């Protein structure tokens, strides 16, 4: 950063630290992107984001940076954020429209009803039928305990590992690298893996319980 950079990617807290320590100058910023803005502000980062933007933005100035907000969901307060940080003539691009949700037309969706005591066996059969011994599968669980138990269950015949918030960050990175490289075929995870991960060629995604 001392030599000058074109693009800076960072978390709100880390960027704010660099600003406070005088290691970052945002006076010439031309573009600001807030990714997953609904989650970012909902998790309590609103104050940090405002502190950062206050440095780069001047009130009622036409020379303020272009601002782009990306959000998977759009509750009303996301639009309030847009009005606050963006110009009055901002454009909104909605890929869902009036529907509450939109699924890819190339993805087949199945719902299988079973007793909770049979869930591991059913998931094991589903993986075997729809993913086979070579395809990659992600299984989402509601709790860390459930993820650990399912990853160790003998009903899942393929090599399997778990991923959740109690696992140290370094080990999580090793696990994700192994999954991407095909070292093991089944990843059992909590919602820690629900957003922000790019894992290509996943053949099957299973939710062990109905989404809430």
PDB file of N, CA and C in Angstrom, residues 29-131:
ATOM      1  N   UNK A  29     -10.086   7.826  -4.051  1.00  0.00           N
ATOM      2  CA  UNK A  29     -10.875   6.641  -4.394  1.00  0.00           C
ATOM      3  C   UNK A  29     -11.952   7.007  -5.412  1.00  0.00           C
ATOM      4  N   UNK A  30     -12.095   6.192  -6.451  1.00  0.00           N
ATOM      5  CA  UNK A  30     -13.078   6.445  -7.508  1.00  0.00           C
ATOM      6  C   UNK A  30     -14.273   5.499  -7.446  1.00  0.00           C
ATOM      7  N   UNK A  31     -14.081   4.316  -6.869  1.00  0.00           N
ATOM      8  CA  UNK A  31     -15.159   3.328  -6.819  1.00  0.00           C
ATOM      9  C   UNK A  31     -15.167   2.662  -5.444  1.00  0.00           C
ATOM     10  N   UNK A  32     -16.358   2.494  -4.874  1.00  0.00           N
ATOM     11  CA  UNK A  32     -16.529   1.800  -3.595  1.00  0.00           C
ATOM     12  C   UNK A  32     -17.542   0.676  -3.799  1.00  0.00           C
ATOM     13  N   UNK A  33     -17.166  -0.538  -3.420  1.00  0.00           N
ATOM     14  CA  UNK A  33     -18.047  -1.701  -3.564  1.00  0.00           C
ATOM     15  C   UNK A  33     -18.295  -2.301  -2.182  1.00  0.00           C
ATOM     16  N   UNK A  34     -19.559  -2.437  -1.815  1.00  0.00           N
ATOM     17  CA  UNK A  34     -19.932  -3.129  -0.581  1.00  0.00           C
ATOM     18  C   UNK A  34     -20.589  -4.443  -0.980  1.00  0.00           C
ATOM     19  N   UNK A  35     -19.900  -5.545  -0.724  1.00  0.00           N
ATOM     20  CA  UNK A  35     -20.415  -6.863  -1.105  1.00  0.00           C
ATOM     21  C   UNK A  35     -21.177  -7.473   0.066  1.00  0.00           C
ATOM     22  N   UNK A  36     -22.286  -8.145  -0.253  1.00  0.00           N
ATOM     23  CA  UNK A  36     -23.149  -8.744   0.766  1.00  0.00           C
ATOM     24  C   UNK A  36     -23.514  -7.701   1.824  1.00  0.00           C
ATOM     25  N   UNK A  37     -23.995  -6.569   1.345  1.00  0.00           N
ATOM     26  CA  UNK A  37     -24.249  -5.436   2.234  1.00  0.00           C
ATOM     27  C   UNK A  37     -25.303  -5.759   3.284  1.00  0.00           C
ATOM     28  N   UNK A  38     -26.266  -6.624   2.957  1.00  0.00           N
ATOM     29  CA  UNK A  38     -27.292  -6.971   3.942  1.00  0.00           C
ATOM     30  C   UNK A  38     -26.680  -7.668   5.147  1.00  0.00           C
ATOM     31  N   UNK A  39     -25.774  -8.624   4.900  1.00  0.00           N
ATOM     32  CA  UNK A  39     -25.120  -9.338   5.990  1.00  0.00           C
ATOM     33  C   UNK A  39     -24.126  -8.445   6.725  1.00  0.00           C
ATOM     34  N   UNK A  40     -23.399  -7.640   5.967  1.00  0.00           N
ATOM     35  CA  UNK A  40     -22.374  -6.785   6.561  1.00  0.00           C
ATOM     36  C   UNK A  40     -22.967  -5.829   7.595  1.00  0.00           C
ATOM     37  N   UNK A  41     -24.066  -5.182   7.229  1.00  0.00           N
ATOM     38  CA  UNK A  41     -24.663  -4.210   8.129  1.00  0.00           C
ATOM     39  C   UNK A  41     -25.501  -4.890   9.206  1.00  0.00           C
ATOM     40  N   UNK A  42     -26.088  -6.041   8.878  1.00  0.00           N
ATOM     41  CA  UNK A  42     -26.898  -6.767   9.850  1.00  0.00           C
ATOM     42  C   UNK A  42     -26.033  -7.345  10.966  1.00  0.00           C
ATOM     43  N   UNK A  43     -24.762  -7.606  10.679  1.00  0.00           N
ATOM     44  CA  UNK A  43     -23.857  -8.189  11.666  1.00  0.00           C
ATOM     45  C   UNK A  43     -23.155  -7.124  12.511  1.00  0.00           C
ATOM     46  N   UNK A  44     -23.561  -5.879  12.361  1.00  0.00           N
ATOM     47  CA  UNK A  44     -23.036  -4.841  13.236  1.00  0.00           C
ATOM     48  C   UNK A  44     -21.864  -4.052  12.694  1.00  0.00           C
ATOM     49  N   UNK A  45     -21.619  -4.142  11.380  1.00  0.00           N
ATOM     50  CA  UNK A  45     -20.502  -3.410  10.798  1.00  0.00           C
ATOM     51  C   UNK A  45     -20.906  -2.033  10.277  1.00  0.00           C
ATOM     52  N   UNK A  46     -22.161  -1.637  10.502  1.00  0.00           N
ATOM     53  CA  UNK A  46     -22.654  -0.381   9.937  1.00  0.00           C
ATOM     54  C   UNK A  46     -21.808   0.811  10.379  1.00  0.00           C
ATOM     55  N   UNK A  47     -21.467   0.869  11.657  1.00  0.00           N
ATOM     56  CA  UNK A  47     -20.704   2.006  12.173  1.00  0.00           C
ATOM     57  C   UNK A  47     -19.316   2.068  11.550  1.00  0.00           C
ATOM     58  N   UNK A  48     -18.666   0.911  11.415  1.00  0.00           N
ATOM     59  CA  UNK A  48     -17.333   0.881  10.810  1.00  0.00           C
ATOM     60  C   UNK A  48     -17.389   1.298   9.345  1.00  0.00           C
ATOM     61  N   UNK A  49     -18.420   0.823   8.625  1.00  0.00           N
ATOM     62  CA  UNK A  49     -18.566   1.189   7.215  1.00  0.00           C
ATOM     63  C   UNK A  49     -18.772   2.692   7.077  1.00  0.00           C
ATOM     64  N   UNK A  50     -19.601   3.263   7.936  1.00  0.00           N
ATOM     65  CA  UNK A  50     -19.853   4.702   7.874  1.00  0.00           C
ATOM     66  C   UNK A  50     -18.587   5.495   8.177  1.00  0.00           C
ATOM     67  N   UNK A  51     -17.788   5.031   9.130  1.00  0.00           N
ATOM     68  CA  UNK A  51     -16.528   5.713   9.444  1.00  0.00           C
ATOM     69  C   UNK A  51     -15.598   5.721   8.232  1.00  0.00           C
ATOM     70  N   UNK A  52     -15.577   4.614   7.498  1.00  0.00           N
ATOM     71  CA  UNK A  52     -14.718   4.523   6.312  1.00  0.00           C
ATOM     72  C   UNK A  52     -15.228   5.431   5.202  1.00  0.00           C
ATOM     73  N   UNK A  53     -16.538   5.362   4.949  1.00  0.00           N
ATOM     74  CA  UNK A  53     -17.105   6.149   3.859  1.00  0.00           C
ATOM     75  C   UNK A  53     -17.039   7.644   4.141  1.00  0.00           C
ATOM     76  N   UNK A  54     -17.099   8.004   5.409  1.00  0.00           N
ATOM     77  CA  UNK A  54     -17.035   9.417   5.778  1.00  0.00           C
ATOM     78  C   UNK A  54     -15.705  10.035   5.348  1.00  0.00           C
ATOM     79  N   UNK A  55     -14.663   9.207   5.304  1.00  0.00           N
ATOM     80  CA  UNK A  55     -13.345   9.687   4.890  1.00  0.00           C
ATOM     81  C   UNK A  55     -13.302   9.920   3.378  1.00  0.00           C
ATOM     82  N   UNK A  56     -13.979   9.041   2.623  1.00  0.00           N
ATOM     83  CA  UNK A  56     -13.894   9.093   1.161  1.00  0.00           C
ATOM     84  C   UNK A  56     -14.951   9.987   0.525  1.00  0.00           C
ATOM     85  N   UNK A  57     -16.038  10.272   1.253  1.00  0.00           N
ATOM     86  CA  UNK A  57     -17.161  11.012   0.681  1.00  0.00           C
ATOM     87  C   UNK A  57     -17.221  12.432   1.233  1.00  0.00           C
ATOM     88  N   UNK A  58     -17.650  13.346   0.375  1.00  0.00           N
ATOM     89  CA  UNK A  58     -17.908  14.720   0.787  1.00  0.00           C
ATOM     90  C   UNK A  58     -19.396  14.999   0.603  1.00  0.00           C
ATOM     91  N   UNK A  59     -19.996  15.637   1.558  1.00  0.00           N
ATOM     92  CA  UNK A  59     -21.433  15.867   1.527  1.00  0.00           C
ATOM     93  C   UNK A  59     -21.847  16.686   0.306  1.00  0.00           C
ATOM     94  N   UNK A  60     -22.853  16.178  -0.422  1.00  0.00           N
ATOM     95  CA  UNK A  60     -23.448  16.854  -1.585  1.00  0.00           C
ATOM     96  C   UNK A  60     -22.442  17.134  -2.694  1.00  0.00           C
ATOM     97  N   UNK A  61     -21.385  16.344  -2.762  1.00  0.00           N
ATOM     98  CA  UNK A  61     -20.385  16.547  -3.809  1.00  0.00           C
ATOM     99  C   UNK A  61     -20.653  15.620  -4.989  1.00  0.00           C
ATOM    100  N   UNK A  62     -20.487  16.145  -6.204  1.00  0.00           N
ATOM    101  CA  UNK A  62     -20.660  15.337  -7.407  1.00  0.00           C
ATOM    102  C   UNK A  62     -19.413  14.509  -7.707  1.00  0.00           C
ATOM    103  N   UNK A  63     -18.344  14.771  -6.977  1.00  0.00           N
ATOM    104  CA  UNK A  63     -17.089  14.060  -7.216  1.00  0.00           C
ATOM    105  C   UNK A  63     -16.909  12.857  -6.297  1.00  0.00           C
ATOM    106  N   UNK A  64     -17.945  12.508  -5.548  1.00  0.00           N
ATOM    107  CA  UNK A  64     -17.844  11.350  -4.668  1.00  0.00           C
ATOM    108  C   UNK A  64     -17.656  10.070  -5.485  1.00  0.00           C
ATOM    109  N   UNK A  65     -17.061   9.051  -4.894  1.00  0.00           N
ATOM    110  CA  UNK A  65     -16.828   7.804  -5.633  1.00  0.00           C
ATOM    111  C   UNK A  65     -18.134   7.164  -6.110  1.00  0.00           C
ATOM    112  N   UNK A  66     -18.034   6.424  -7.204  1.00  0.00           N
ATOM    113  CA  UNK A  66     -19.163   5.605  -7.625  1.00  0.00           C
ATOM    114  C   UNK A  66     -19.348   4.498  -6.591  1.00  0.00           C
ATOM    115  N   UNK A  67     -20.584   4.274  -6.166  1.00  0.00           N
ATOM    116  CA  UNK A  67     -20.859   3.306  -5.111  1.00  0.00           C
ATOM    117  C   UNK A  67     -21.707   2.168  -5.655  1.00  0.00           C
ATOM    118  N   UNK A  68     -21.283   0.932  -5.382  1.00  0.00           N
ATOM    119  CA  UNK A  68     -22.022  -0.245  -5.825  1.00  0.00           C
ATOM    120  C   UNK A  68     -22.302  -1.129  -4.617  1.00  0.00           C
ATOM    121  N   UNK A  69     -23.575  -1.447  -4.409  1.00  0.00           N
ATOM    122  CA  UNK A  69     -23.983  -2.318  -3.312  1.00  0.00           C
ATOM    123  C   UNK A  69     -24.489  -3.636  -3.886  1.00  0.00           C
ATOM    124  N   UNK A  70     -23.953  -4.744  -3.391  1.00  0.00           N
ATOM    125  CA  UNK A  70     -24.401  -6.065  -3.822  1.00  0.00           C
ATOM    126  C   UNK A  70     -25.034  -6.779  -2.635  1.00  0.00           C
ATOM    127  N   UNK A  71     -26.215  -7.344  -2.851  1.00  0.00           N
ATOM    128  CA  UNK A  71     -26.932  -7.982  -1.758  1.00  0.00           C
ATOM    129  C   UNK A  71     -27.746  -9.158  -2.281  1.00  0.00           C
ATOM    130  N   UNK A  72     -27.657 -10.299  -1.579  1.00  0.00           N
ATOM    131  CA  UNK A  72     -28.437 -11.472  -1.980  1.00  0.00           C
ATOM    132  C   UNK A  72     -29.907 -11.294  -1.632  1.00  0.00           C
ATOM    133  N   UNK A  73     -30.174 -10.555  -0.569  1.00  0.00           N
ATOM    134  CA  UNK A  73     -31.546 -10.243  -0.176  1.00  0.00           C
ATOM    135  C   UNK A  73     -31.681  -8.735  -0.054  1.00  0.00           C
ATOM    136  N   UNK A  74     -32.890  -8.246  -0.212  1.00  0.00           N
ATOM    137  CA  UNK A  74     -33.097  -6.794  -0.201  1.00  0.00           C
ATOM    138  C   UNK A  74     -34.220  -6.392   0.750  1.00  0.00           C
ATOM    139  N   UNK A  75     -33.994  -6.465   2.053  1.00  0.00           N
ATOM    140  CA  UNK A  75     -34.979  -5.908   2.981  1.00  0.00           C
ATOM    141  C   UNK A  75     -35.030  -4.390   2.820  1.00  0.00           C
ATOM    142  N   UNK A  76     -36.033  -3.770   3.407  1.00  0.00           N
ATOM    143  CA  UNK A  76     -36.248  -2.335   3.194  1.00  0.00           C
ATOM    144  C   UNK A  76     -35.046  -1.499   3.614  1.00  0.00           C
ATOM    145  N   UNK A  77     -34.354  -1.919   4.676  1.00  0.00           N
ATOM    146  CA  UNK A  77     -33.257  -1.080   5.153  1.00  0.00           C
ATOM    147  C   UNK A  77     -32.071  -1.078   4.195  1.00  0.00           C
ATOM    148  N   UNK A  78     -31.991  -2.087   3.297  1.00  0.00           N
ATOM    149  CA  UNK A  78     -30.939  -2.064   2.289  1.00  0.00           C
ATOM    150  C   UNK A  78     -31.153  -0.887   1.336  1.00  0.00           C
ATOM    151  N   UNK A  79     -32.422  -0.629   0.998  1.00  0.00           N
ATOM    152  CA  UNK A  79     -32.720   0.517   0.144  1.00  0.00           C
ATOM    153  C   UNK A  79     -32.427   1.826   0.871  1.00  0.00           C
ATOM    154  N   UNK A  80     -32.640   1.847   2.182  1.00  0.00           N
ATOM    155  CA  UNK A  80     -32.304   3.041   2.959  1.00  0.00           C
ATOM    156  C   UNK A  80     -30.804   3.310   2.907  1.00  0.00           C
ATOM    157  N   UNK A  81     -30.023   2.232   2.960  1.00  0.00           N
ATOM    158  CA  UNK A  81     -28.567   2.369   2.853  1.00  0.00           C
ATOM    159  C   UNK A  81     -28.192   2.940   1.489  1.00  0.00           C
ATOM    160  N   UNK A  82     -28.859   2.437   0.445  1.00  0.00           N
ATOM    161  CA  UNK A  82     -28.574   2.909  -0.912  1.00  0.00           C
ATOM    162  C   UNK A  82     -28.820   4.411  -1.027  1.00  0.00           C
ATOM    163  N   UNK A  83     -29.915   4.879  -0.456  1.00  0.00           N
ATOM    164  CA  UNK A  83     -30.238   6.301  -0.525  1.00  0.00           C
ATOM    165  C   UNK A  83     -29.217   7.142   0.245  1.00  0.00           C
ATOM    166  N   UNK A  84     -28.664   6.564   1.294  1.00  0.00           N
ATOM    167  CA  UNK A  84     -27.739   7.316   2.139  1.00  0.00           C
ATOM    168  C   UNK A  84     -26.366   7.446   1.504  1.00  0.00           C
ATOM    169  N   UNK A  85     -25.892   6.373   0.868  1.00  0.00           N
ATOM    170  CA  UNK A  85     -24.528   6.360   0.358  1.00  0.00           C
ATOM    171  C   UNK A  85     -24.426   6.616  -1.139  1.00  0.00           C
ATOM    172  N   UNK A  86     -25.553   6.574  -1.848  1.00  0.00           N
ATOM    173  CA  UNK A  86     -25.498   6.682  -3.297  1.00  0.00           C
ATOM    174  C   UNK A  86     -26.201   7.949  -3.772  1.00  0.00           C
ATOM    175  N   UNK A  87     -25.947   8.314  -5.013  1.00  0.00           N
ATOM    176  CA  UNK A  87     -26.572   9.501  -5.577  1.00  0.00           C
ATOM    177  C   UNK A  87     -28.064   9.266  -5.771  1.00  0.00           C
ATOM    178  N   UNK A  88     -28.824  10.349  -5.825  1.00  0.00           N
ATOM    179  CA  UNK A  88     -30.283  10.247  -5.907  1.00  0.00           C
ATOM    180  C   UNK A  88     -30.742   9.540  -7.177  1.00  0.00           C
ATOM    181  N   UNK A  89     -29.927   9.568  -8.208  1.00  0.00           N
ATOM    182  CA  UNK A  89     -30.308   8.923  -9.472  1.00  0.00           C
ATOM    183  C   UNK A  89     -29.680   7.523  -9.611  1.00  0.00           C
ATOM    184  N   UNK A  90     -29.499   6.855  -8.494  1.00  0.00           N
ATOM    185  CA  UNK A  90     -28.895   5.518  -8.534  1.00  0.00           C
ATOM    186  C   UNK A  90     -29.799   4.538  -9.279  1.00  0.00           C
ATOM    187  N   UNK A  91     -29.186   3.514  -9.844  1.00  0.00           N
ATOM    188  CA  UNK A  91     -29.920   2.490 -10.582  1.00  0.00           C
ATOM    189  C   UNK A  91     -29.977   1.203  -9.763  1.00  0.00           C
ATOM    190  N   UNK A  92     -31.123   0.539  -9.835  1.00  0.00           N
ATOM    191  CA  UNK A  92     -31.304  -0.720  -9.121  1.00  0.00           C
ATOM    192  C   UNK A  92     -31.471  -1.850 -10.128  1.00  0.00           C
ATOM    193  N   UNK A  93     -30.667  -2.895  -9.990  1.00  0.00           N
ATOM    194  CA  UNK A  93     -30.752  -4.069 -10.859  1.00  0.00           C
ATOM    195  C   UNK A  93     -31.221  -5.240 -10.007  1.00  0.00           C
ATOM    196  N   UNK A  94     -32.430  -5.704 -10.271  1.00  0.00           N
ATOM    197  CA  UNK A  94     -33.046  -6.766  -9.473  1.00  0.00           C
ATOM    198  C   UNK A  94     -33.160  -8.025 -10.328  1.00  0.00           C
ATOM    199  N   UNK A  95     -32.452  -9.083  -9.939  1.00  0.00           N
ATOM    200  CA  UNK A  95     -32.457 -10.327 -10.704  1.00  0.00           C
ATOM    201  C   UNK A  95     -33.584 -11.267 -10.291  1.00  0.00           C
ATOM    202  N   UNK A  96     -34.362 -10.884  -9.282  1.00  0.00           N
ATOM    203  CA  UNK A  96     -35.445 -11.734  -8.794  1.00  0.00           C
ATOM    204  C   UNK A  96     -36.811 -11.176  -9.164  1.00  0.00           C
ATOM    205  N   UNK A  97     -36.932  -9.858  -9.149  1.00  0.00           N
ATOM    206  CA  UNK A  97     -38.206  -9.233  -9.490  1.00  0.00           C
ATOM    207  C   UNK A  97     -39.200  -9.325  -8.349  1.00  0.00           C
ATOM    208  N   UNK A  98     -40.452  -9.544  -8.669  1.00  0.00           N
ATOM    209  CA  UNK A  98     -41.508  -9.555  -7.657  1.00  0.00           C
ATOM    210  C   UNK A  98     -41.551 -10.856  -6.863  1.00  0.00           C
ATOM    211  N   UNK A  99     -40.841 -11.869  -7.330  1.00  0.00           N
ATOM    212  CA  UNK A  99     -40.837 -13.129  -6.602  1.00  0.00           C
ATOM    213  C   UNK A  99     -39.972 -13.027  -5.351  1.00  0.00           C
ATOM    214  N   UNK A 100     -40.332 -13.776  -4.318  1.00  0.00           N
ATOM    215  CA  UNK A 100     -39.560 -13.741  -3.073  1.00  0.00           C
ATOM    216  C   UNK A 100     -38.250 -14.496  -3.209  1.00  0.00           C
ATOM    217  N   UNK A 101     -38.171 -15.411  -4.162  1.00  0.00           N
ATOM    218  CA  UNK A 101     -36.933 -16.143  -4.382  1.00  0.00           C
ATOM    219  C   UNK A 101     -36.884 -16.630  -5.821  1.00  0.00           C
ATOM    220  N   UNK A 102     -35.684 -16.927  -6.279  1.00  0.00           N
ATOM    221  CA  UNK A 102     -35.514 -17.390  -7.649  1.00  0.00           C
ATOM    222  C   UNK A 102     -34.423 -18.445  -7.676  1.00  0.00           C
ATOM    223  N   UNK A 103     -34.744 -19.589  -8.211  1.00  0.00           N
ATOM    224  CA  UNK A 103     -33.782 -20.683  -8.292  1.00  0.00           C
ATOM    225  C   UNK A 103     -33.339 -20.865  -9.738  1.00  0.00           C
ATOM    226  N   UNK A 104     -32.143 -21.370  -9.906  1.00  0.00           N
ATOM    227  CA  UNK A 104     -31.624 -21.621 -11.247  1.00  0.00           C
ATOM    228  C   UNK A 104     -32.474 -22.679 -11.944  1.00  0.00           C
ATOM    229  N   UNK A 105     -32.785 -22.443 -13.192  1.00  0.00           N
ATOM    230  CA  UNK A 105     -33.629 -23.383 -13.945  1.00  0.00           C
ATOM    231  C   UNK A 105     -32.874 -24.655 -14.311  1.00  0.00           C
ATOM    232  N   UNK A 106     -31.554 -24.643 -14.188  1.00  0.00           N
ATOM    233  CA  UNK A 106     -30.757 -25.821 -14.538  1.00  0.00           C
ATOM    234  C   UNK A 106     -30.532 -26.744 -13.344  1.00  0.00           C
ATOM    235  N   UNK A 107     -31.094 -26.388 -12.188  1.00  0.00           N
ATOM    236  CA  UNK A 107     -30.902 -27.183 -10.971  1.00  0.00           C
ATOM    237  C   UNK A 107     -32.189 -27.925 -10.640  1.00  0.00           C
ATOM    238  N   UNK A 108     -32.075 -29.219 -10.383  1.00  0.00           N
ATOM    239  CA  UNK A 108     -33.232 -30.025  -9.990  1.00  0.00           C
ATOM    240  C   UNK A 108     -33.381 -29.986  -8.472  1.00  0.00           C
ATOM    241  N   UNK A 109     -34.608 -29.738  -7.993  1.00  0.00           N
ATOM    242  CA  UNK A 109     -34.870 -29.654  -6.557  1.00  0.00           C
ATOM    243  C   UNK A 109     -35.734 -30.835  -6.120  1.00  0.00           C
ATOM    244  N   UNK A 110     -35.328 -31.489  -5.042  1.00  0.00           N
ATOM    245  CA  UNK A 110     -36.074 -32.618  -4.497  1.00  0.00           C
ATOM    246  C   UNK A 110     -36.291 -32.416  -3.008  1.00  0.00           C
ATOM    247  N   UNK A 111     -37.460 -32.824  -2.511  1.00  0.00           N
ATOM    248  CA  UNK A 111     -37.752 -32.805  -1.078  1.00  0.00           C
ATOM    249  C   UNK A 111     -38.063 -34.230  -0.642  1.00  0.00           C
ATOM    250  N   UNK A 112     -37.333 -34.724   0.340  1.00  0.00           N
ATOM    251  CA  UNK A 112     -37.500 -36.101   0.803  1.00  0.00           C
ATOM    252  C   UNK A 112     -37.884 -36.076   2.278  1.00  0.00           C
ATOM    253  N   UNK A 113     -39.026 -36.635   2.599  1.00  0.00           N
ATOM    254  CA  UNK A 113     -39.501 -36.662   3.978  1.00  0.00           C
ATOM    255  C   UNK A 113     -39.041 -37.949   4.656  1.00  0.00           C
ATOM    256  N   UNK A 114     -38.482 -37.811   5.856  1.00  0.00           N
ATOM    257  CA  UNK A 114     -38.063 -38.995   6.603  1.00  0.00           C
ATOM    258  C   UNK A 114     -38.017 -38.660   8.085  1.00  0.00           C
ATOM    259  N   UNK A 115     -38.026 -39.695   8.923  1.00  0.00           N
ATOM    260  CA  UNK A 115     -37.903 -39.508  10.366  1.00  0.00           C
ATOM    261  C   UNK A 115     -36.481 -39.066  10.687  1.00  0.00           C
ATOM    262  N   UNK A 116     -36.336 -38.237  11.732  1.00  0.00           N
ATOM    263  CA  UNK A 116     -35.009 -37.694  12.036  1.00  0.00           C
ATOM    264  C   UNK A 116     -33.982 -38.789  12.316  1.00  0.00           C
ATOM    265  N   UNK A 117     -34.429 -39.918  12.867  1.00  0.00           N
ATOM    266  CA  UNK A 117     -33.494 -41.002  13.183  1.00  0.00           C
ATOM    267  C   UNK A 117     -32.964 -41.685  11.929  1.00  0.00           C
ATOM    268  N   UNK A 118     -33.652 -41.503  10.802  1.00  0.00           N
ATOM    269  CA  UNK A 118     -33.227 -42.121   9.546  1.00  0.00           C
ATOM    270  C   UNK A 118     -32.514 -41.132   8.623  1.00  0.00           C
ATOM    271  N   UNK A 119     -32.343 -39.914   9.101  1.00  0.00           N
ATOM    272  CA  UNK A 119     -31.827 -38.856   8.233  1.00  0.00           C
ATOM    273  C   UNK A 119     -30.435 -39.173   7.683  1.00  0.00           C
ATOM    274  N   UNK A 120     -29.534 -39.653   8.527  1.00  0.00           N
ATOM    275  CA  UNK A 120     -28.172 -39.945   8.071  1.00  0.00           C
ATOM    276  C   UNK A 120     -28.176 -41.012   6.982  1.00  0.00           C
ATOM    277  N   UNK A 121     -28.982 -42.059   7.177  1.00  0.00           N
ATOM    278  CA  UNK A 121     -29.051 -43.132   6.184  1.00  0.00           C
ATOM    279  C   UNK A 121     -29.631 -42.626   4.867  1.00  0.00           C
ATOM    280  N   UNK A 122     -30.670 -41.788   4.960  1.00  0.00           N
ATOM    281  CA  UNK A 122     -31.292 -41.245   3.745  1.00  0.00           C
ATOM    282  C   UNK A 122     -30.311 -40.334   3.010  1.00  0.00           C
ATOM    283  N   UNK A 123     -29.606 -39.485   3.753  1.00  0.00           N
ATOM    284  CA  UNK A 123     -28.621 -38.598   3.123  1.00  0.00           C
ATOM    285  C   UNK A 123     -27.523 -39.412   2.452  1.00  0.00           C
ATOM    286  N   UNK A 124     -27.089 -40.487   3.108  1.00  0.00           N
ATOM    287  CA  UNK A 124     -26.080 -41.353   2.507  1.00  0.00           C
ATOM    288  C   UNK A 124     -26.553 -41.952   1.194  1.00  0.00           C
ATOM    289  N   UNK A 125     -27.820 -42.390   1.159  1.00  0.00           N
ATOM    290  CA  UNK A 125     -28.384 -42.953  -0.076  1.00  0.00           C
ATOM    291  C   UNK A 125     -28.508 -41.891  -1.163  1.00  0.00           C
ATOM    292  N   UNK A 126     -28.939 -40.685  -0.773  1.00  0.00           N
ATOM    293  CA  UNK A 126     -29.092 -39.589  -1.743  1.00  0.00           C
ATOM    294  C   UNK A 126     -27.745 -39.247  -2.374  1.00  0.00           C
ATOM    295  N   UNK A 127     -26.708 -39.193  -1.550  1.00  0.00           N
ATOM    296  CA  UNK A 127     -25.369 -38.893  -2.076  1.00  0.00           C
ATOM    297  C   UNK A 127     -24.937 -39.978  -3.056  1.00  0.00           C
ATOM    298  N   UNK A 128     -25.178 -41.226  -2.697  1.00  0.00           N
ATOM    299  CA  UNK A 128     -24.760 -42.334  -3.549  1.00  0.00           C
ATOM    300  C   UNK A 128     -25.494 -42.318  -4.890  1.00  0.00           C
ATOM    301  N   UNK A 129     -26.795 -42.000  -4.861  1.00  0.00           N
ATOM    302  CA  UNK A 129     -27.603 -42.032  -6.085  1.00  0.00           C
ATOM    303  C   UNK A 129     -27.334 -40.822  -6.973  1.00  0.00           C
ATOM    304  N   UNK A 130     -27.280 -39.630  -6.374  1.00  0.00           N
ATOM    305  CA  UNK A 130     -27.232 -38.407  -7.173  1.00  0.00           C
ATOM    306  C   UNK A 130     -25.825 -37.848  -7.365  1.00  0.00           C
ATOM    307  N   UNK A 131     -24.872 -38.313  -6.576  1.00  0.00           N
ATOM    308  CA  UNK A 131     -23.511 -37.817  -6.724  1.00  0.00           C
ATOM    309  C   UNK A 131     -22.528 -38.930  -7.040  1.00  0.00           C
TER     310      UNK A 131
END
